[in-house]
Short mmCIF file of C-alpha atoms and ligand atoms in Angstrom, two decimals:
data_model
loop_
_atom_site.label_atom_id
_atom_site.label_comp_id
_atom_site.label_asym_id
_atom_site.label_seq_id
_atom_site.Cartn_x
_atom_site.Cartn_y
_atom_site.Cartn_z
CA UNK A 2 41.50 -21.44 -23.36
CA UNK A 3 39.21 -18.54 -24.02
CA UNK A 4 37.95 -18.76 -20.45
CA UNK A 5 41.47 -18.44 -18.97
CA UNK A 6 42.06 -15.28 -21.02
CA UNK A 7 38.85 -13.68 -19.82
CA UNK A 8 39.63 -14.51 -16.19
CA UNK A 9 43.16 -13.08 -16.37
CA UNK A 10 41.97 -9.89 -18.09
CA UNK A 11 39.35 -9.54 -15.36
CA UNK A 12 41.94 -10.12 -12.63
CA UNK A 13 44.23 -7.52 -14.19
CA UNK A 14 41.50 -4.91 -14.33
CA UNK A 15 40.47 -5.60 -10.72
CA UNK A 16 44.11 -5.12 -9.69
CA UNK A 17 44.34 -1.81 -11.55
CA UNK A 18 41.16 -0.56 -9.84
CA UNK A 19 42.81 -1.17 -6.46
CA UNK A 20 45.91 0.70 -7.56
CA UNK A 21 43.84 3.64 -8.82
CA UNK A 22 41.67 3.66 -5.72
CA UNK A 23 44.65 3.79 -3.39
CA UNK A 24 46.10 6.79 -5.29
CA UNK A 25 42.95 8.91 -5.38
CA UNK A 26 42.08 11.09 -2.39
CA UNK A 27 38.45 10.41 -1.63
CA UNK A 28 36.74 13.02 0.59
CA UNK A 29 34.88 11.58 3.60
CA UNK A 30 31.67 13.40 2.72
CA UNK A 31 30.46 14.63 -0.67
CA UNK A 32 30.00 18.43 -0.71
CA UNK A 33 26.54 19.36 0.64
CA UNK A 34 24.21 20.53 -2.14
CA UNK A 35 21.59 23.18 -1.38
CA UNK A 36 18.29 21.35 -0.65
CA UNK A 37 15.11 22.60 -2.36
CA UNK A 38 12.25 23.58 -0.05
CA UNK A 39 9.02 21.57 -0.04
CA UNK A 40 7.28 24.50 -1.80
CA UNK A 41 9.90 24.49 -4.58
CA UNK A 42 9.50 20.74 -5.07
CA UNK A 43 5.72 21.15 -5.31
CA UNK A 44 6.13 23.96 -7.85
CA UNK A 45 8.29 21.71 -10.07
CA UNK A 46 5.80 18.85 -9.73
CA UNK A 47 2.88 21.12 -10.65
CA UNK A 48 4.77 22.43 -13.67
CA UNK A 49 5.65 18.89 -14.79
CA UNK A 50 2.14 17.42 -14.81
CA UNK A 51 -1.17 18.46 -16.33
CA UNK A 52 -4.78 17.39 -15.80
CA UNK A 53 -5.49 14.47 -18.07
CA UNK A 54 -8.78 12.59 -18.17
CA UNK A 55 -9.80 11.47 -14.69
CA UNK A 56 -6.28 12.10 -13.32
CA UNK A 57 -6.32 15.68 -12.01
CA UNK A 58 -3.59 17.81 -10.50
CA UNK A 59 -5.35 17.79 -7.11
CA UNK A 60 -3.62 14.43 -6.62
CA UNK A 61 -0.52 16.44 -5.74
CA UNK A 62 -2.31 17.93 -2.72
CA UNK A 63 -1.22 15.89 0.27
CA UNK A 64 -3.39 15.21 3.30
CA UNK A 65 -1.81 16.23 6.62
CA UNK A 66 -0.92 12.61 7.32
CA UNK A 67 0.81 12.25 3.93
CA UNK A 68 2.72 15.49 4.44
CA UNK A 69 3.98 14.50 7.90
CA UNK A 70 4.84 10.94 6.84
CA UNK A 71 6.71 12.26 3.76
CA UNK A 72 8.79 14.45 6.09
CA UNK A 73 9.55 11.34 8.16
CA UNK A 74 10.70 9.49 5.04
CA UNK A 75 12.87 12.41 3.95
CA UNK A 76 14.50 13.03 7.33
CA UNK A 77 14.55 9.46 8.67
CA UNK A 78 13.30 10.84 12.02
CA UNK A 79 10.33 8.87 13.39
CA UNK A 80 7.03 10.66 13.90
CA UNK A 81 6.52 11.64 17.55
CA UNK A 82 4.04 9.63 19.61
CA UNK A 83 1.58 12.51 20.10
CA UNK A 84 1.28 13.11 16.33
CA UNK A 85 0.85 9.38 15.63
CA UNK A 86 -1.93 9.18 18.20
CA UNK A 87 -3.70 12.30 16.90
CA UNK A 88 -3.49 11.29 13.21
CA UNK A 89 -4.57 7.69 13.80
CA UNK A 90 -7.49 8.81 15.96
CA UNK A 91 -8.69 11.29 13.31
CA UNK A 92 -8.50 8.56 10.64
CA UNK A 93 -10.27 6.06 12.92
CA UNK A 94 -13.05 8.53 13.79
CA UNK A 95 -13.72 9.07 10.06
CA UNK A 96 -14.12 5.36 9.20
CA UNK A 97 -17.63 4.71 7.82
CA UNK A 98 -19.04 1.28 8.58
CA UNK A 99 -21.60 -0.52 6.38
CA UNK A 100 -25.00 1.14 6.74
CA UNK A 101 -26.80 -2.22 7.08
CA UNK A 102 -24.31 -3.59 9.64
CA UNK A 103 -23.34 -6.45 7.32
CA UNK A 104 -19.59 -6.53 6.60
CA UNK A 105 -19.36 -9.66 4.47
CA UNK A 106 -20.21 -9.79 0.75
CA UNK A 107 -19.31 -12.29 -1.96
CA UNK A 108 -15.73 -13.63 -1.97
CA UNK A 109 -15.89 -14.46 -5.71
CA UNK A 110 -16.53 -10.78 -6.48
CA UNK A 111 -13.86 -9.88 -3.91
CA UNK A 112 -11.28 -11.96 -5.79
CA UNK A 113 -12.11 -10.00 -8.98
CA UNK A 114 -11.67 -6.70 -7.14
CA UNK A 115 -8.38 -7.89 -5.58
CA UNK A 116 -7.07 -8.97 -9.00
CA UNK A 117 -8.04 -5.82 -10.91
CA UNK A 118 -5.55 -2.99 -11.23
CA UNK A 119 -7.87 -0.88 -13.39
CA UNK A 120 -9.38 2.48 -12.57
CA UNK A 121 -8.37 6.08 -11.78
CA UNK A 122 -5.78 6.17 -14.58
CA UNK A 123 -5.87 8.98 -17.14
CA UNK A 124 -6.95 6.47 -19.79
CA UNK A 125 -9.94 5.22 -17.75
CA UNK A 126 -13.37 6.62 -18.57
CA UNK A 127 -14.91 8.72 -15.77
CA UNK A 128 -17.25 6.55 -13.72
CA UNK A 129 -15.60 3.24 -14.72
CA UNK A 130 -15.32 0.53 -12.05
CA UNK A 131 -12.10 0.64 -10.01
CA UNK A 132 -10.10 -2.37 -8.90
CA UNK A 133 -8.00 -2.65 -5.70
CA UNK A 134 -4.88 -4.43 -6.98
CA UNK A 135 -4.36 -6.13 -3.60
CA UNK A 136 -2.16 -8.69 -5.35
CA UNK A 137 0.32 -5.96 -6.28
CA UNK A 138 1.40 -5.97 -2.61
CA UNK A 139 -0.02 -9.15 -1.01
CA UNK A 140 -0.31 -12.86 -1.56
CA UNK A 141 -4.06 -13.46 -1.18
CA UNK A 142 -5.63 -16.58 -2.78
CA UNK A 143 -3.80 -19.92 -3.06
CA UNK A 144 -3.88 -20.25 -6.87
CA UNK A 145 -2.49 -16.86 -7.94
CA UNK A 146 1.29 -17.18 -8.24
CA UNK A 147 1.96 -13.58 -9.31
CA UNK A 148 1.87 -11.21 -6.36
CA UNK A 149 3.96 -8.55 -4.64
CA UNK A 150 5.37 -8.79 -1.13
CA UNK A 151 5.42 -5.20 0.10
CA UNK A 152 2.58 -6.20 2.44
CA UNK A 153 2.31 -9.42 4.47
CA UNK A 154 0.78 -12.58 2.96
CA UNK A 155 -2.98 -12.69 3.51
CA UNK A 156 -3.28 -16.40 2.67
CA UNK A 157 -5.19 -18.06 5.52
CA UNK A 158 -6.13 -14.60 6.90
CA UNK A 159 -9.50 -15.43 8.53
CA UNK A 160 -8.59 -18.99 9.52
CA UNK A 161 -5.30 -17.94 11.15
CA UNK A 162 -7.15 -15.35 13.21
CA UNK A 163 -9.75 -17.84 14.40
CA UNK A 164 -12.72 -16.43 12.45
CA UNK A 165 -15.05 -19.43 12.09
CA UNK A 166 -18.19 -17.36 11.51
CA UNK A 167 -17.71 -13.67 10.64
CA UNK A 168 -21.29 -12.92 11.83
CA UNK A 169 -20.64 -14.36 15.32
CA UNK A 170 -20.14 -12.04 18.29
CA UNK A 171 -16.61 -13.36 19.00
CA UNK A 172 -15.50 -12.39 15.45
CA UNK A 173 -16.61 -8.76 15.86
CA UNK A 174 -13.25 -7.28 16.85
CA UNK A 175 -11.38 -8.97 13.99
CA UNK A 176 -14.10 -8.07 11.45
CA UNK A 177 -14.03 -4.40 12.49
CA UNK A 178 -10.21 -4.29 12.50
CA UNK A 179 -10.12 -5.72 8.96
CA UNK A 180 -12.70 -3.18 7.75
CA UNK A 181 -10.72 -0.30 9.33
CA UNK A 182 -7.52 -1.58 7.69
CA UNK A 183 -9.07 -1.69 4.24
CA UNK A 184 -11.22 1.44 4.63
CA UNK A 185 -8.35 3.61 5.87
CA UNK A 186 -5.13 1.86 6.88
CA UNK A 187 -3.88 5.09 8.53
CA UNK A 188 -6.42 4.45 11.30
CA UNK A 189 -4.18 1.57 12.39
CA UNK A 190 -0.72 2.61 11.18
CA UNK A 191 -0.23 6.36 10.62
CA UNK A 192 2.45 6.06 7.92
CA UNK A 193 1.21 2.88 6.20
CA UNK A 194 1.90 2.57 2.47
CA UNK A 195 -1.39 0.84 1.76
CA UNK A 196 -4.01 2.77 -0.26
CA UNK A 197 -7.08 4.14 1.58
CA UNK A 198 -9.67 2.11 -0.28
CA UNK A 199 -12.77 3.49 1.46
CA UNK A 200 -11.56 6.89 2.65
CA UNK A 201 -10.13 7.88 -0.74
CA UNK A 202 -13.23 6.63 -2.57
CA UNK A 203 -11.35 3.94 -4.53
CA UNK A 204 -13.83 1.14 -3.77
CA UNK A 205 -17.58 1.25 -3.21
CA UNK A 206 -19.13 -0.10 0.01
CA UNK A 207 -20.20 -3.23 -1.89
CA UNK A 208 -16.68 -3.82 -3.22
CA UNK A 209 -15.26 -3.37 0.31
CA UNK A 210 -17.69 -6.02 1.59
CA UNK A 211 -16.70 -8.39 -1.22
CA UNK A 212 -12.98 -7.99 -0.40
CA UNK A 213 -13.84 -8.56 3.30
CA UNK A 214 -15.51 -11.84 2.29
CA UNK A 215 -12.41 -12.86 0.36
CA UNK A 216 -10.35 -12.49 3.57
CA UNK A 217 -12.85 -13.64 6.21
CA UNK A 218 -15.50 -15.97 4.73
CA UNK A 219 -14.63 -19.56 5.74
CA UNK A 220 -15.82 -20.60 2.25
CA UNK A 221 -13.24 -18.34 0.55
CA UNK A 222 -10.22 -20.16 -0.96
CA UNK A 223 -8.06 -17.84 1.21
CA UNK A 224 -9.23 -19.85 4.26
CA UNK A 225 -9.16 -23.37 2.79
C1 HEC B 19 0.63 -0.54 -2.27
C2 HEC B 19 0.66 -1.77 -1.54
C3 HEC B 19 -0.60 -2.33 -0.94
C4 HEC B 19 -1.80 -2.58 -1.56
C5 HEC B 19 -2.20 -2.29 -3.00
C6 HEC B 19 -2.62 -3.23 -0.58
N1 HEC B 19 -1.96 -3.33 0.62
FE1 HEC B 19 -2.62 -4.19 2.32
N2 HEC B 19 -0.89 -3.71 3.28
C7 HEC B 19 0.21 -3.14 2.68
C8 HEC B 19 1.26 -3.05 3.66
C9 HEC B 19 2.65 -2.48 3.38
C10 HEC B 19 0.77 -3.58 4.88
C11 HEC B 19 1.47 -3.76 6.22
C12 HEC B 19 2.14 -2.57 6.78
C13 HEC B 19 1.21 -1.44 7.07
O1 HEC B 19 0.90 -0.69 6.15
O2 HEC B 19 0.77 -1.29 8.21
C14 HEC B 19 -0.59 -3.99 4.59
C15 HEC B 19 -1.43 -4.56 5.53
C16 HEC B 19 -2.66 -5.11 5.25
C17 HEC B 19 -3.51 -5.80 6.20
C18 HEC B 19 -3.20 -6.04 7.67
C19 HEC B 19 -2.55 -7.39 7.78
C20 HEC B 19 -2.47 -7.92 9.19
O3 HEC B 19 -1.74 -8.91 9.37
O4 HEC B 19 -3.11 -7.41 10.09
C21 HEC B 19 -4.64 -6.19 5.54
C22 HEC B 19 -5.82 -6.94 6.11
C23 HEC B 19 -4.50 -5.75 4.17
N3 HEC B 19 -3.30 -5.11 4.03
C24 HEC B 19 -5.44 -5.98 3.18
C25 HEC B 19 -5.34 -5.48 1.88
C26 HEC B 19 -6.38 -5.66 0.88
C27 HEC B 19 -7.65 -6.45 1.09
C28 HEC B 19 -5.97 -4.99 -0.23
C29 HEC B 19 -6.76 -4.77 -1.50
C30 HEC B 19 -8.12 -4.27 -1.29
C31 HEC B 19 -4.66 -4.42 0.07
N4 HEC B 19 -4.33 -4.73 1.36
C32 HEC B 19 -3.90 -3.66 -0.82
C33 HEC B 19 0.29 -2.72 1.38
C34 HEC B 19 -0.70 -2.80 0.43
#
């Protein structure tokens, strides 16, 4: 009985919305509001934040790539091919490879780095160890059920790309690509949303190697 009443009240209010909507004159376009300039937006941002602990205001300073990609997001116009090529090349040229030529560390440590979302927050002590929070955006290992999906699943990453032995000559291209991706993803995709783990100094070289092992070591649970 109660249910019938609720349904009929709902139906009546839906009907009245249609009546109201057909009476009102709705303009095709809302009136255009004056848009703030990029400099005005930055001024408001700078006035709204303050240095706190390890989180400093210089985080508001965009790199050229961030500035151009933000414009793309705001205007919806794709970046032109020449700019993409120039920006990706500059990022690629600045990638630093492991000094000892060994790209693969310990996958167990890599799993810890991938799981940790700590570091670089105002409440973190200066010099504390950063995590990478890969799971915030990717599925990685088979046992973790809590992960984001902004990025593609990395489960089976090395196996699916045919890496049987990361030290073998035939794995070289895939190993280098994976390092470039993690070191500075803009080297591969100019307007990628992935953090620049090496370039921005988020992870140490050892941590980068450990995350590489998580993705590429055949013994890693990612490749089982
Ligand atoms: C803020 C979200 C985010 C985080 C955190 C993140 N990624 Fe990504 N990642 C992405 C997105 C989005 C893509 C794919 C699109 C693009 O950026 O090109 C991607 C792509 C990748 C790729 C390329 C995949 C392929 O099929 O070639 C790899 C490898 C990768 N991420 C590894 C990692 C690792 C390892 C970590 C942690 C150290 C990590 N990502 C952290 C968002 C993220």
